[in-house]
Short mmCIF file of C-alpha atoms in Angstrom, two decimals:
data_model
loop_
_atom_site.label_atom_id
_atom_site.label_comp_id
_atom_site.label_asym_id
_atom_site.label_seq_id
_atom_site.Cartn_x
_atom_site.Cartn_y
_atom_site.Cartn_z
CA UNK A 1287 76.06 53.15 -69.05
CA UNK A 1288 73.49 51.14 -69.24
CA UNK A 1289 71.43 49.89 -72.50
CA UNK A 1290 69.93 52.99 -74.34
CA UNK A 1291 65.79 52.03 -73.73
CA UNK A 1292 66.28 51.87 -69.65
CA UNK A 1293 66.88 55.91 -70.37
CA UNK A 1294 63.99 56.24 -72.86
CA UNK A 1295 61.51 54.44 -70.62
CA UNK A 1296 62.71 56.54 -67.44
CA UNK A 1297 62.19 59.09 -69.59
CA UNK A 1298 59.24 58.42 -70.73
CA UNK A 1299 58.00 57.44 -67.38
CA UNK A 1300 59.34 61.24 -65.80
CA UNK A 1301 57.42 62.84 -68.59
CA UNK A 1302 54.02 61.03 -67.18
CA UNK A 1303 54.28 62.68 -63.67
CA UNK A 1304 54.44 65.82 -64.90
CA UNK A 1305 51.50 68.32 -66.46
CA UNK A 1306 53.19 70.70 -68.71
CA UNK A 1307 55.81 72.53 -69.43
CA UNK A 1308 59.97 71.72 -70.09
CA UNK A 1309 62.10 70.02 -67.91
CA UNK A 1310 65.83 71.23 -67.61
CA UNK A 1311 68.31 69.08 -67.00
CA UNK A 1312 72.03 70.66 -66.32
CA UNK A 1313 75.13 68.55 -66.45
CA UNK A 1314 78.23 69.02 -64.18
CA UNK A 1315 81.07 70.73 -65.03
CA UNK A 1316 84.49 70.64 -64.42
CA UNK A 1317 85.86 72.56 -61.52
CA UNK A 1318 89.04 74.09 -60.95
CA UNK A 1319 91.69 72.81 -58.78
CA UNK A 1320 94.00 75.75 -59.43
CA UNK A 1321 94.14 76.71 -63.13
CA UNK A 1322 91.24 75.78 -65.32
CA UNK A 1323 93.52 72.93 -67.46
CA UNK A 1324 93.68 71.42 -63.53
CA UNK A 1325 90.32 70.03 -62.64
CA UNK A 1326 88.68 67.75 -59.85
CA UNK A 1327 88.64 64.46 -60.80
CA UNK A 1328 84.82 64.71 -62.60
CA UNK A 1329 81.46 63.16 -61.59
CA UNK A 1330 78.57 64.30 -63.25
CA UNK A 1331 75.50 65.17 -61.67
CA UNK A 1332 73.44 62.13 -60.68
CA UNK A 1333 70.05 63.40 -61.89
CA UNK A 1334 71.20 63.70 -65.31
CA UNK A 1335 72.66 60.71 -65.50
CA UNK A 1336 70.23 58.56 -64.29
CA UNK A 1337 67.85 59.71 -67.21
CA UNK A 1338 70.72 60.54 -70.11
CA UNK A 1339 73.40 58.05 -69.44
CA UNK A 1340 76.07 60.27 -70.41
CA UNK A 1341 78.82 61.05 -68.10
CA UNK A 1342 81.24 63.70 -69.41
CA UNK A 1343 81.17 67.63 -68.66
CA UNK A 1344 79.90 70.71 -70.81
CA UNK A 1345 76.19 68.37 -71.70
CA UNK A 1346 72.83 69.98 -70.67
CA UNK A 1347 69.63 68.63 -72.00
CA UNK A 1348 65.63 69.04 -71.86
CA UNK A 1349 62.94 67.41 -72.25
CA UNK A 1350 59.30 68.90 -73.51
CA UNK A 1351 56.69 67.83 -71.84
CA UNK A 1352 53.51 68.88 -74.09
CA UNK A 1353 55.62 67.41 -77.27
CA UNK A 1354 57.57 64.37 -75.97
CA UNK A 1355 61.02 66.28 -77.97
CA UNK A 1356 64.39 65.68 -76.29
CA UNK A 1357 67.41 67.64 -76.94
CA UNK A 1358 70.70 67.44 -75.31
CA UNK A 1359 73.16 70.32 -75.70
CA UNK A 1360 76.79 69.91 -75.90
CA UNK A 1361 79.59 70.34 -78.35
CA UNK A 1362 81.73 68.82 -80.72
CA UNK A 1363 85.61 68.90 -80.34
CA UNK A 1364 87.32 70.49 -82.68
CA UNK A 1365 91.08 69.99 -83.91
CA UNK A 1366 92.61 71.22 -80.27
CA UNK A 1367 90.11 68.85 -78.50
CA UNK A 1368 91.36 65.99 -81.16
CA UNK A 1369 95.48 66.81 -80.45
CA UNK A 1370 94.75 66.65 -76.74
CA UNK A 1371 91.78 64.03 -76.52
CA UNK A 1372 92.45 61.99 -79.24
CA UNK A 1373 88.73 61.62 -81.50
CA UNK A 1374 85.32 61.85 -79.97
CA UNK A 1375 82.24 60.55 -80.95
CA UNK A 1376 79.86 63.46 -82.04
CA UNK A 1377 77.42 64.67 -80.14
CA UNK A 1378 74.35 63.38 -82.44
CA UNK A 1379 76.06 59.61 -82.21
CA UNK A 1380 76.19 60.18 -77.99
CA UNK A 1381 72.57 61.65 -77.90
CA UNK A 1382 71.51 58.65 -80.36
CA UNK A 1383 73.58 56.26 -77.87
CA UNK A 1384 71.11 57.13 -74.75
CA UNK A 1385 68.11 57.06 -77.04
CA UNK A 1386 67.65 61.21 -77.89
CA UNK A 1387 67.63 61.91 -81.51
CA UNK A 1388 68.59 66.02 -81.33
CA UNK A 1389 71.67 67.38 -80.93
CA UNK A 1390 72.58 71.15 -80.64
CA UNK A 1391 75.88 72.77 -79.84
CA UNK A 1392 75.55 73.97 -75.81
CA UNK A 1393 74.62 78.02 -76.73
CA UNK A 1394 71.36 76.60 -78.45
CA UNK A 1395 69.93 76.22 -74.84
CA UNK A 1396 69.99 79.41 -73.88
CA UNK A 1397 68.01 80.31 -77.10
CA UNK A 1398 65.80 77.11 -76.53
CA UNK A 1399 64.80 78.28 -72.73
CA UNK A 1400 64.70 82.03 -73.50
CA UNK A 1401 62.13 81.29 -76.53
CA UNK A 1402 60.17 78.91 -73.75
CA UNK A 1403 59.98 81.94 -71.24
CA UNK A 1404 59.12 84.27 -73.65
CA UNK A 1405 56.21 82.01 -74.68
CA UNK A 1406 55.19 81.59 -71.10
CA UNK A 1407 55.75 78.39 -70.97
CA UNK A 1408 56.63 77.04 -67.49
CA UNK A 1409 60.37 75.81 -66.83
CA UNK A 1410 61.31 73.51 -64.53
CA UNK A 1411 64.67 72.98 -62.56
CA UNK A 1412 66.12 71.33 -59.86
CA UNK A 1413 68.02 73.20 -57.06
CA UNK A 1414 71.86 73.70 -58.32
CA UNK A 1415 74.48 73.11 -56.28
CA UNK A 1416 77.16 74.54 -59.05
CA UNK A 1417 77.87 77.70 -59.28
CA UNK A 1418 78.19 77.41 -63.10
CA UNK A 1419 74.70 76.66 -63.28
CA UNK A 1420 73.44 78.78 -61.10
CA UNK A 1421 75.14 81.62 -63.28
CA UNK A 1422 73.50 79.80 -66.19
CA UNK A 1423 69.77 80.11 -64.23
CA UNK A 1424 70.42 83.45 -63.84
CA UNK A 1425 71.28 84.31 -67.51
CA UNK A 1426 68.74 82.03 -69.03
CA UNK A 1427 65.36 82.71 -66.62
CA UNK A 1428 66.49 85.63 -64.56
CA UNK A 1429 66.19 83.55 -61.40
CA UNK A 1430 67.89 85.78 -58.39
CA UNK A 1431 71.24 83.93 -56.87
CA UNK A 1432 69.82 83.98 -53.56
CA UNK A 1433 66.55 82.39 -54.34
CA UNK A 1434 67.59 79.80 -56.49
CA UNK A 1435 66.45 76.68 -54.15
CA UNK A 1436 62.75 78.04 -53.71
CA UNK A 1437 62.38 78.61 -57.36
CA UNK A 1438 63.10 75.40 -57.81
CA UNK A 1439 60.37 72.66 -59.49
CA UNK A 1440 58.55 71.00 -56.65
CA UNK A 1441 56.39 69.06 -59.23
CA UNK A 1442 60.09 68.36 -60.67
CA UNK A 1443 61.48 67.54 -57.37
CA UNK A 1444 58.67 64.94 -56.09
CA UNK A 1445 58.82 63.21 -59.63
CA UNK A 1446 62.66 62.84 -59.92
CA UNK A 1447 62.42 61.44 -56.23
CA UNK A 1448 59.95 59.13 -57.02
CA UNK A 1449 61.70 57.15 -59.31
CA UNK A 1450 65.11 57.54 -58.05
CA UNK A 1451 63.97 56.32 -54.00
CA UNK A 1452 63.08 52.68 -55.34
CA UNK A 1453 65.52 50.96 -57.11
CA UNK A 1454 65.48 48.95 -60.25
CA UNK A 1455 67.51 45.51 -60.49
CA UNK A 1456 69.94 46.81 -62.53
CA UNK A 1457 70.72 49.64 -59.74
CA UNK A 1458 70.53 46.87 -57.16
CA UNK A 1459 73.22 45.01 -59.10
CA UNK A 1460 75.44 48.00 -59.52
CA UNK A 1461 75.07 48.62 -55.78
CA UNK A 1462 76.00 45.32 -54.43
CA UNK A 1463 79.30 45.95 -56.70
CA UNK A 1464 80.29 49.17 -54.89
CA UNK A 1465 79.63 47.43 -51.53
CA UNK A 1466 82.08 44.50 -52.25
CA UNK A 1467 84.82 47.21 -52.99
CA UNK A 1468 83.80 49.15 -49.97
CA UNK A 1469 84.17 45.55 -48.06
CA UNK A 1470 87.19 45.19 -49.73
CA UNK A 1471 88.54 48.82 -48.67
CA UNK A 1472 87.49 48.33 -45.01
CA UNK A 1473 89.03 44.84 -44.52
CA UNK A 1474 92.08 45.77 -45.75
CA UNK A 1475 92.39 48.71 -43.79
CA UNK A 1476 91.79 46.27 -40.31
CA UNK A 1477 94.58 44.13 -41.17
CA UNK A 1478 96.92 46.31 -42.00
CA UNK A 1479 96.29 48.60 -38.94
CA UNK A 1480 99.21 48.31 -36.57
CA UNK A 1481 100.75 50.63 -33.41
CA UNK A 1482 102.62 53.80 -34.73
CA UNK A 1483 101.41 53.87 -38.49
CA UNK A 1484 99.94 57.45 -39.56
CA UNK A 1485 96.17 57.58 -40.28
CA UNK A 1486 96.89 58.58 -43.53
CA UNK A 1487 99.02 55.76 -44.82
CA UNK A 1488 95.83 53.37 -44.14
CA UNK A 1489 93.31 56.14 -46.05
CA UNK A 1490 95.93 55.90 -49.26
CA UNK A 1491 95.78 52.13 -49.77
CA UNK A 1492 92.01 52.35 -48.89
CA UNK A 1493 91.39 55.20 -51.65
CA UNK A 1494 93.30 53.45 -53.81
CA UNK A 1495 91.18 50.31 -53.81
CA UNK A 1496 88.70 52.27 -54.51
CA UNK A 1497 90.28 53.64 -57.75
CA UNK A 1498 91.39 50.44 -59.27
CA UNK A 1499 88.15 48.79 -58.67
CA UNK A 1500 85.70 51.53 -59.23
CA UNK A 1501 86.01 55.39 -60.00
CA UNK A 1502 87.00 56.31 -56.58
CA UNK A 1503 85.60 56.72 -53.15
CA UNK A 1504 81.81 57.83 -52.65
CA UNK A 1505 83.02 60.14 -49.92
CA UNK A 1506 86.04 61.85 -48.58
CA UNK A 1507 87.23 58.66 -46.32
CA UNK A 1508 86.84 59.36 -42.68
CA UNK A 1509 89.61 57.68 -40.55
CA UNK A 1510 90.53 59.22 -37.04
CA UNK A 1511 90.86 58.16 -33.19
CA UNK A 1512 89.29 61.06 -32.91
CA UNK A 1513 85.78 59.29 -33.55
CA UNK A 1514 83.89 61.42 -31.29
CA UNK A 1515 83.70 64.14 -34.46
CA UNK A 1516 81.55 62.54 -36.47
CA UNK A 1517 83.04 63.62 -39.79
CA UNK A 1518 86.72 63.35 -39.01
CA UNK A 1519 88.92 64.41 -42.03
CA UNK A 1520 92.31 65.02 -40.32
CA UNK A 1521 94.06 61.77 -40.98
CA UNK A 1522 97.60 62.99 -39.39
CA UNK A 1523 97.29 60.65 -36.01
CA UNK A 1524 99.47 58.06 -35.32
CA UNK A 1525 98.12 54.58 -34.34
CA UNK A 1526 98.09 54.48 -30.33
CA UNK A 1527 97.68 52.12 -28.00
CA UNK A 1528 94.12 52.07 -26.48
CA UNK A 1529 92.74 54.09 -28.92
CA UNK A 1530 89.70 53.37 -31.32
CA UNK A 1531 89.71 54.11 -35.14
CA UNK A 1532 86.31 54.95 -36.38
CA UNK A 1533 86.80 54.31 -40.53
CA UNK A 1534 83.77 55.66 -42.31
CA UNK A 1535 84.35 54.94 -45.90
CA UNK A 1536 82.75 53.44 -49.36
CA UNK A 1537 83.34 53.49 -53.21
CA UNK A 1538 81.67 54.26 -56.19
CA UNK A 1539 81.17 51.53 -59.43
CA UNK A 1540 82.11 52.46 -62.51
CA UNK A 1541 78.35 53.41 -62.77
CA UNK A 1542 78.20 55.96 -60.79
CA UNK A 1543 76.36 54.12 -57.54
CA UNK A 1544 77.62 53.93 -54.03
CA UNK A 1545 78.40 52.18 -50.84
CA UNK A 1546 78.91 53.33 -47.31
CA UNK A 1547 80.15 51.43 -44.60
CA UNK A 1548 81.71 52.25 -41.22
CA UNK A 1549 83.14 50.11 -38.59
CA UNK A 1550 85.42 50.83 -35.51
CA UNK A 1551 88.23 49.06 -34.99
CA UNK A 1552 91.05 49.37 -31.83
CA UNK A 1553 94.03 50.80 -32.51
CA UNK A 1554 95.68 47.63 -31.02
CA UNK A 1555 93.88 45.02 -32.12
CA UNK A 1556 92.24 44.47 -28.71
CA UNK A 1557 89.59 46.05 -27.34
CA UNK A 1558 89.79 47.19 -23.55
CA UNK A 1559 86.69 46.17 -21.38
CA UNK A 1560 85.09 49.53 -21.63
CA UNK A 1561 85.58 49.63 -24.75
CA UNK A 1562 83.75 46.38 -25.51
CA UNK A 1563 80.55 47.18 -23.29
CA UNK A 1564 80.24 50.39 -25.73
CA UNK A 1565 80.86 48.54 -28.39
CA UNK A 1566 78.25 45.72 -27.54
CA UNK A 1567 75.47 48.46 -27.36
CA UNK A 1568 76.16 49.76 -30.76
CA UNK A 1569 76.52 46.23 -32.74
CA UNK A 1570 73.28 45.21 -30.75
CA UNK A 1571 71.36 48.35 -32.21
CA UNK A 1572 72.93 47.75 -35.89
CA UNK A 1573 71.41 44.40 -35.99
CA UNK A 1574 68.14 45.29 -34.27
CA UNK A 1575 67.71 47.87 -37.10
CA UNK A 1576 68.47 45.06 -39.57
CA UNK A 1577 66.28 42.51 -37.72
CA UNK A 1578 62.96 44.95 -37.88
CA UNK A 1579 63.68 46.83 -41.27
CA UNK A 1580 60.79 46.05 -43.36
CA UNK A 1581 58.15 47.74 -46.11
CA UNK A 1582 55.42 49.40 -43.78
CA UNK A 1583 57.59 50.32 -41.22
CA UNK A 1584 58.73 54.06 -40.73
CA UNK A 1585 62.54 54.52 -40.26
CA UNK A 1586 61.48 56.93 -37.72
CA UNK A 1587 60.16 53.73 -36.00
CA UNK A 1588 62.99 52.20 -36.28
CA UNK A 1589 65.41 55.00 -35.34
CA UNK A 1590 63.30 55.64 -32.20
CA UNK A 1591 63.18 51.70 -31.16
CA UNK A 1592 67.05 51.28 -31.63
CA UNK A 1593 67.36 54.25 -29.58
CA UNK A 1594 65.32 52.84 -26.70
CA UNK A 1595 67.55 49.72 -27.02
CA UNK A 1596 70.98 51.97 -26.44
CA UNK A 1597 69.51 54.12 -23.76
CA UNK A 1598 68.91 50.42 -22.28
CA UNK A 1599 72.59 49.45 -22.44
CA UNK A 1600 73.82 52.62 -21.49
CA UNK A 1601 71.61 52.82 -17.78
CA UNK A 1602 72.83 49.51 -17.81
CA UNK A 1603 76.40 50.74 -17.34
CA UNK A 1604 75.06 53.85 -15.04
CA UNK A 1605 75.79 56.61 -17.79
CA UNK A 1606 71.76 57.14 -18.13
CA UNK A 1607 69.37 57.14 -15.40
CA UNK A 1608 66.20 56.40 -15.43
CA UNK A 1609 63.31 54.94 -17.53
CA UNK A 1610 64.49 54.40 -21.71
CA UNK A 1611 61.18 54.74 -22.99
CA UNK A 1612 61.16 58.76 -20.78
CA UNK A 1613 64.51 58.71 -21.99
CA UNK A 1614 63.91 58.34 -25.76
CA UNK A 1615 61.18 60.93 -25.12
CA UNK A 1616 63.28 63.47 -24.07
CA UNK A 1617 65.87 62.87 -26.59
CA UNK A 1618 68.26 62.46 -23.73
CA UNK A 1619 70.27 59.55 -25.63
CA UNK A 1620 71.26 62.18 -27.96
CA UNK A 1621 73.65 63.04 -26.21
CA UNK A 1622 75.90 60.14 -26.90
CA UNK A 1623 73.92 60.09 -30.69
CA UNK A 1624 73.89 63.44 -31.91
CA UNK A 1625 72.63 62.00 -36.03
CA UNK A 1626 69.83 60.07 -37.38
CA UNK A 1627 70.36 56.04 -37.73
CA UNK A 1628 70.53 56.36 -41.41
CA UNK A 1629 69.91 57.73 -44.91
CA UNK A 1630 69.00 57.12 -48.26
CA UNK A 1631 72.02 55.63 -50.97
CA UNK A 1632 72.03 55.21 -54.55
CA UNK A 1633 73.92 57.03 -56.60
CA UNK A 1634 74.59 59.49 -54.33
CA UNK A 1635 75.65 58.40 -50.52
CA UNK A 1636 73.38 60.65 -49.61
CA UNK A 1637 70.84 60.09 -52.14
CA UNK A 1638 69.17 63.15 -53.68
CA UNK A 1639 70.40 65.46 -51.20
CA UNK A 1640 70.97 68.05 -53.38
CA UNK A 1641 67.04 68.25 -54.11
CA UNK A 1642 66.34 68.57 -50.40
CA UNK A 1643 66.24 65.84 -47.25
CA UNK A 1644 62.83 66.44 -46.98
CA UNK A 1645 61.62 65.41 -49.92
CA UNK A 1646 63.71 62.32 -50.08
CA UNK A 1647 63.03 61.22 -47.00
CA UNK A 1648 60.17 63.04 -45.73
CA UNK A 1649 56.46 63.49 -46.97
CA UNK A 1650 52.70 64.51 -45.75
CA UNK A 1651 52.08 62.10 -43.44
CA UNK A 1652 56.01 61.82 -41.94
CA UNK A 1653 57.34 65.05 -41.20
CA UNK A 1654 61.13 66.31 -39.30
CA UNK A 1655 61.54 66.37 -36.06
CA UNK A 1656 62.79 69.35 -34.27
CA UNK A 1657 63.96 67.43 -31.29
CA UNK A 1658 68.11 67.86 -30.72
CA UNK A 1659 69.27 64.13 -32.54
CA UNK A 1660 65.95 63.14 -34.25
CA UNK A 1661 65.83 66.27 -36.12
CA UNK A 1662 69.03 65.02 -38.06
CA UNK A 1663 67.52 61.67 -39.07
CA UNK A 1664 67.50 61.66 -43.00
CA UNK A 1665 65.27 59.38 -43.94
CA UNK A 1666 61.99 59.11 -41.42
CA UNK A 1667 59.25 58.19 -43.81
CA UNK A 1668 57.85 54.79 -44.36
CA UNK A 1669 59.98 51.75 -46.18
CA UNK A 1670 59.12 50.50 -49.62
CA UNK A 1671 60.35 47.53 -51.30
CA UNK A 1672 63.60 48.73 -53.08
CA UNK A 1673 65.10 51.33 -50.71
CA UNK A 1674 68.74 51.06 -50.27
CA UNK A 1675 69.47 52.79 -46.92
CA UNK A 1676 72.41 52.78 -44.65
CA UNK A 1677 72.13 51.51 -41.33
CA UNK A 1678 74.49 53.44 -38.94
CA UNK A 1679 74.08 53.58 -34.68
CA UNK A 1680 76.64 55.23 -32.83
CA UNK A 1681 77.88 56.19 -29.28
CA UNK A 1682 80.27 59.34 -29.22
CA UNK A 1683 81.58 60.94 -25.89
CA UNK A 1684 81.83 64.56 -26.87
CA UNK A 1685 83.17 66.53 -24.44
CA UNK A 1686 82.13 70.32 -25.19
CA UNK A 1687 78.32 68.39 -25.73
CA UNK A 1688 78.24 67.19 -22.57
CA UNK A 1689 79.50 70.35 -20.96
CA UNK A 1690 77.25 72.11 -22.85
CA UNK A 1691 74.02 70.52 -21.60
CA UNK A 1692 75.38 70.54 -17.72
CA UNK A 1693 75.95 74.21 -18.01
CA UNK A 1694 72.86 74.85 -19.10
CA UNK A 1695 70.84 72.02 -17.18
CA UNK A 1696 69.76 70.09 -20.13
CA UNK A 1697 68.16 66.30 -19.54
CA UNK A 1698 69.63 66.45 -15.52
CA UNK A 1699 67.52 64.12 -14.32
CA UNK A 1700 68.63 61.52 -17.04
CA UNK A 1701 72.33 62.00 -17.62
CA UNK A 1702 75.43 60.78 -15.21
CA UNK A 1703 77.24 64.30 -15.50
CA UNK A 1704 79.98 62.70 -12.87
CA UNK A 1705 80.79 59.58 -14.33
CA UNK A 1706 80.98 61.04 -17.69
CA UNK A 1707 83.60 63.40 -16.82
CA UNK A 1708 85.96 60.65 -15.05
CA UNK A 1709 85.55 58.01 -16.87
CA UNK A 1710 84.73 58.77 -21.01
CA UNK A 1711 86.25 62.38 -21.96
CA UNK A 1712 89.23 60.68 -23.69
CA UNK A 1713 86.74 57.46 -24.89
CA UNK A 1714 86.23 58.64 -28.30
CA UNK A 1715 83.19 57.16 -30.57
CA UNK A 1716 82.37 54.61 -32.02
CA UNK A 1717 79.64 54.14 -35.31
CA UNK A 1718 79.27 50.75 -37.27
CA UNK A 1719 77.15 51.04 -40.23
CA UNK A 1720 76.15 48.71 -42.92
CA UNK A 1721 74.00 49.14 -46.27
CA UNK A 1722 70.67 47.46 -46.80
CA UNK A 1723 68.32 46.84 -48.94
CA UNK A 1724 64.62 46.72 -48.28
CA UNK A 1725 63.12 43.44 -49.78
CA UNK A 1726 59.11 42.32 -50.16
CA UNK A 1727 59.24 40.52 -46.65
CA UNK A 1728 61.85 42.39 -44.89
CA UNK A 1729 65.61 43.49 -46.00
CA UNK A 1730 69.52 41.89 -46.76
CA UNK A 1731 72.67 43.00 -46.59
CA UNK A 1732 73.74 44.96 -49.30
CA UNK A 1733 76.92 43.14 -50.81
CA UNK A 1734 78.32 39.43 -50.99
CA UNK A 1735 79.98 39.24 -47.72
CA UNK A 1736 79.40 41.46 -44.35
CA UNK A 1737 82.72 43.28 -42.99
CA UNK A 1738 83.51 41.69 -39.17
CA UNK A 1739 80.92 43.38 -36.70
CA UNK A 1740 81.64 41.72 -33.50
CA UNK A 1741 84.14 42.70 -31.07
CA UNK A 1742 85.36 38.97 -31.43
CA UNK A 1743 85.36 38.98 -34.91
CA UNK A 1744 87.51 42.51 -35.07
CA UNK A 1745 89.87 41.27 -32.86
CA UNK A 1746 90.45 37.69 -34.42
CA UNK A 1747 90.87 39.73 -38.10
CA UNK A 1748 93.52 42.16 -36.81
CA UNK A 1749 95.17 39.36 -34.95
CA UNK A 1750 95.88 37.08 -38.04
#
């Protein structure tokens, strides 16, 4: 948590972006692993805590916006919470803690946000994503289960992103802490790879870095030599020779923020020589993103001018034919990069996703693709100073893809059907991502040291 008046002034600087009306905030729960007493290990929901501070379940709060009076909603324990829990701080001392001076028990809100409807006053939400609160919507405002994200505050949605997108110091700070674990996860995971260990051995140690130096990993770790699925969770393979391990991992601080890196190692420790002219295409692209990543600058710019750099390297080795600026235009790299070059990070890996992509990183001027690849590009609009976005190229081989768009005659006159089919079915992926920060004059590195990122590098690590 941080001190008590960086709440107020966010706040107090949400309440100026929006006309009238209340603002309701709803905290995560816990949820059920099997039995209630068995829960999830808990997170609480990001929006909420990046304007209350407090991270524990059963809290909901709001804020009115033609009176300036905060409330947050939660209750006491009781003896059986004390036996169990040991003592709490009340609820009045936690509100006071984060800067709110009301406290009611958790069935005042209902009354609170009935009495506001019934006054027709207008109530804003954002889109749940909990089931428990979208039960609670339902009960409090009447707002139907299957309409639940269009009912949702746009005014809301548009504010909450526009303070949450750019990044104060104090975030920055927090951030660069979750990226030294996740450097810390990933470089222990390359030296301990070796020939016959399970997947899953190398995902324990890494999740458990991310425990004892933070809460625990941002993301379900993805670690598989089966790294042309892009979000591999099966970690049952064994470490075999001439195979590549695509590890897409990060942490979480004790704060709450995030980091997400991925890099692809060999199974080995040495890359084989096709292997290494993939590879070369992707690190090339990773830095060219990092090397043009600047405020004024659209990340759909960016996206589309590493992709003309790829297609590049891969006519070079006779897998694309043909011009890569027509290429690009087609969208015929996607093939081989099926997802966008990056997203938005914060406290969330995928920051404010939950409130909708296109808000986050969309707005009037840039607007989604539908082109096959492009369209899945997160973040497309323009760079400020203070975005923290992940910067992730990629080069998969995926086999039903590929036969898909032969059968039915996609991009032809661009795409090497043949030598796909002989030489990269069994080739894999490979991704290698890194987290930056965009600065006044350009960006940096997220983090106090960069995790190995050429083939060289990878191999010397393994090897010692």
């Amino acid at each position: 948590m941080f001190a008590h008046d960086v709440y107020t002034d966010r706040r107090r600087r949400l309440m100026s972006k929006i006309d009238s009306g209340i603002l309701l905030f709803l905290g995560a729960d816990e949820a059920a692993v099997n039995y209630p007493g068995n829960a999830y290990r808990y997170r609480q929901d990001s929006t909420f805590n990046y304007f209350f501070g407090l991270t524990e379940p059963g809290l909901a709060a709001i804020i009115d916006v033609d009176t300036s009076e905060e409330i947050i909603f939660g209750n006491d324990v009781d003896i059986d919470d004390i036996i169990w829990m040991g003592p709490q701080p009340s609820m009045a001392d936690k509100a006071s803690s984060v800067g709110v001076s009301k406290a009611l028990p958790f069935s005042a809100l209902r009354d609170k946000v009935c009495a506001a409807k019934a006054a027709g006053r207008k109530i804003h939400f954002l889109p749940p994503y909990r089931y428990r609160n979208m039960i609670l919507l339902n009960q409090m405002l009447g707002t139907d289960f299957g309409k639940m994200k269009e009912s949702a505050s746009v005014e809301f949605i548009k504010a909450v992103v526009s303070m949450r997108l750019v990044k104060e110091q104090r975030e920055i700070d927090e951030i660069d802490k979750a990226c030294d674990i996740g450097y810390a996860m990933h470089y222990t995971a390359m030296k301990m790879a070796r020939l016959g260990m399970v997947e899953q051995q190398l995902v324990g140690v890494m999740e458990g870095i991310s425990i004892s130096e933070g809460l625990m990993p941002s993301f379900p770790i993805i670690l598989s030599q089966h790294g042309e699925t892009l979000h591999n969770h099966s970690h049952d393979g064994i470490l075999t020779d001439g195979r590549l391990i695509v590890i897409d991992a990060g942490a979480e601080s004790n704060t709450n923020y995030t980091s997400d890196f991925t890099r692809t190692i060999p199974s080995s420790g040495k890359f084989t020589t096709k292997q290494k002219e993939i590879y070369d295409i992707v690190s090339a692209a990773n830095n060219l993103a990092l090397s043009i990543s600047r405020p004024g600058i659209s990340y759909t710019e960016v996206h589309q001018t590493v992709s003309r750099l790829m297609a590049q390297g891969l006519v070079n080795l006779g897998i694309l034919k043909g011009d890569p600026d027509e290429i690009v235009a087609a969208g015929a790299h996607s093939l081989f990069m099926p997802h966008g070059l990056g997203h938005n990070m914060g406290m969330d890996v995928h920051d404010m996703e939950d409130l909708g992509e296109d808000y986050v990183g969309y707005d009037d001027t840039y607007r989604r693709s539908t082109q096959f690849g492009l369209s899945s590009l997160r973040m497309g609009k323009k760079l400020e100073a203070g975005n923290v976005v992940t910067d992730e190229p990629g080069i998969y081989f995926i086999p039903a893809l590929i036969q898909k768009w032969k059968s039915e005659g996609i991009n032809t006159a661009f795409v090497n059907f043949p030598l796909l089919e002989k030489h990269y079915y069994g080739f894999g992926g490979i991704r290698l991502e890194d987290d930056i920060l965009i600065t006044e004059n350009g960006c940096r590195l997220l983090g106090s040291k960069r995790l190995p990122i050429t083939t060289e590098d990878v191999e010397r690590e393994m090897e010692s």
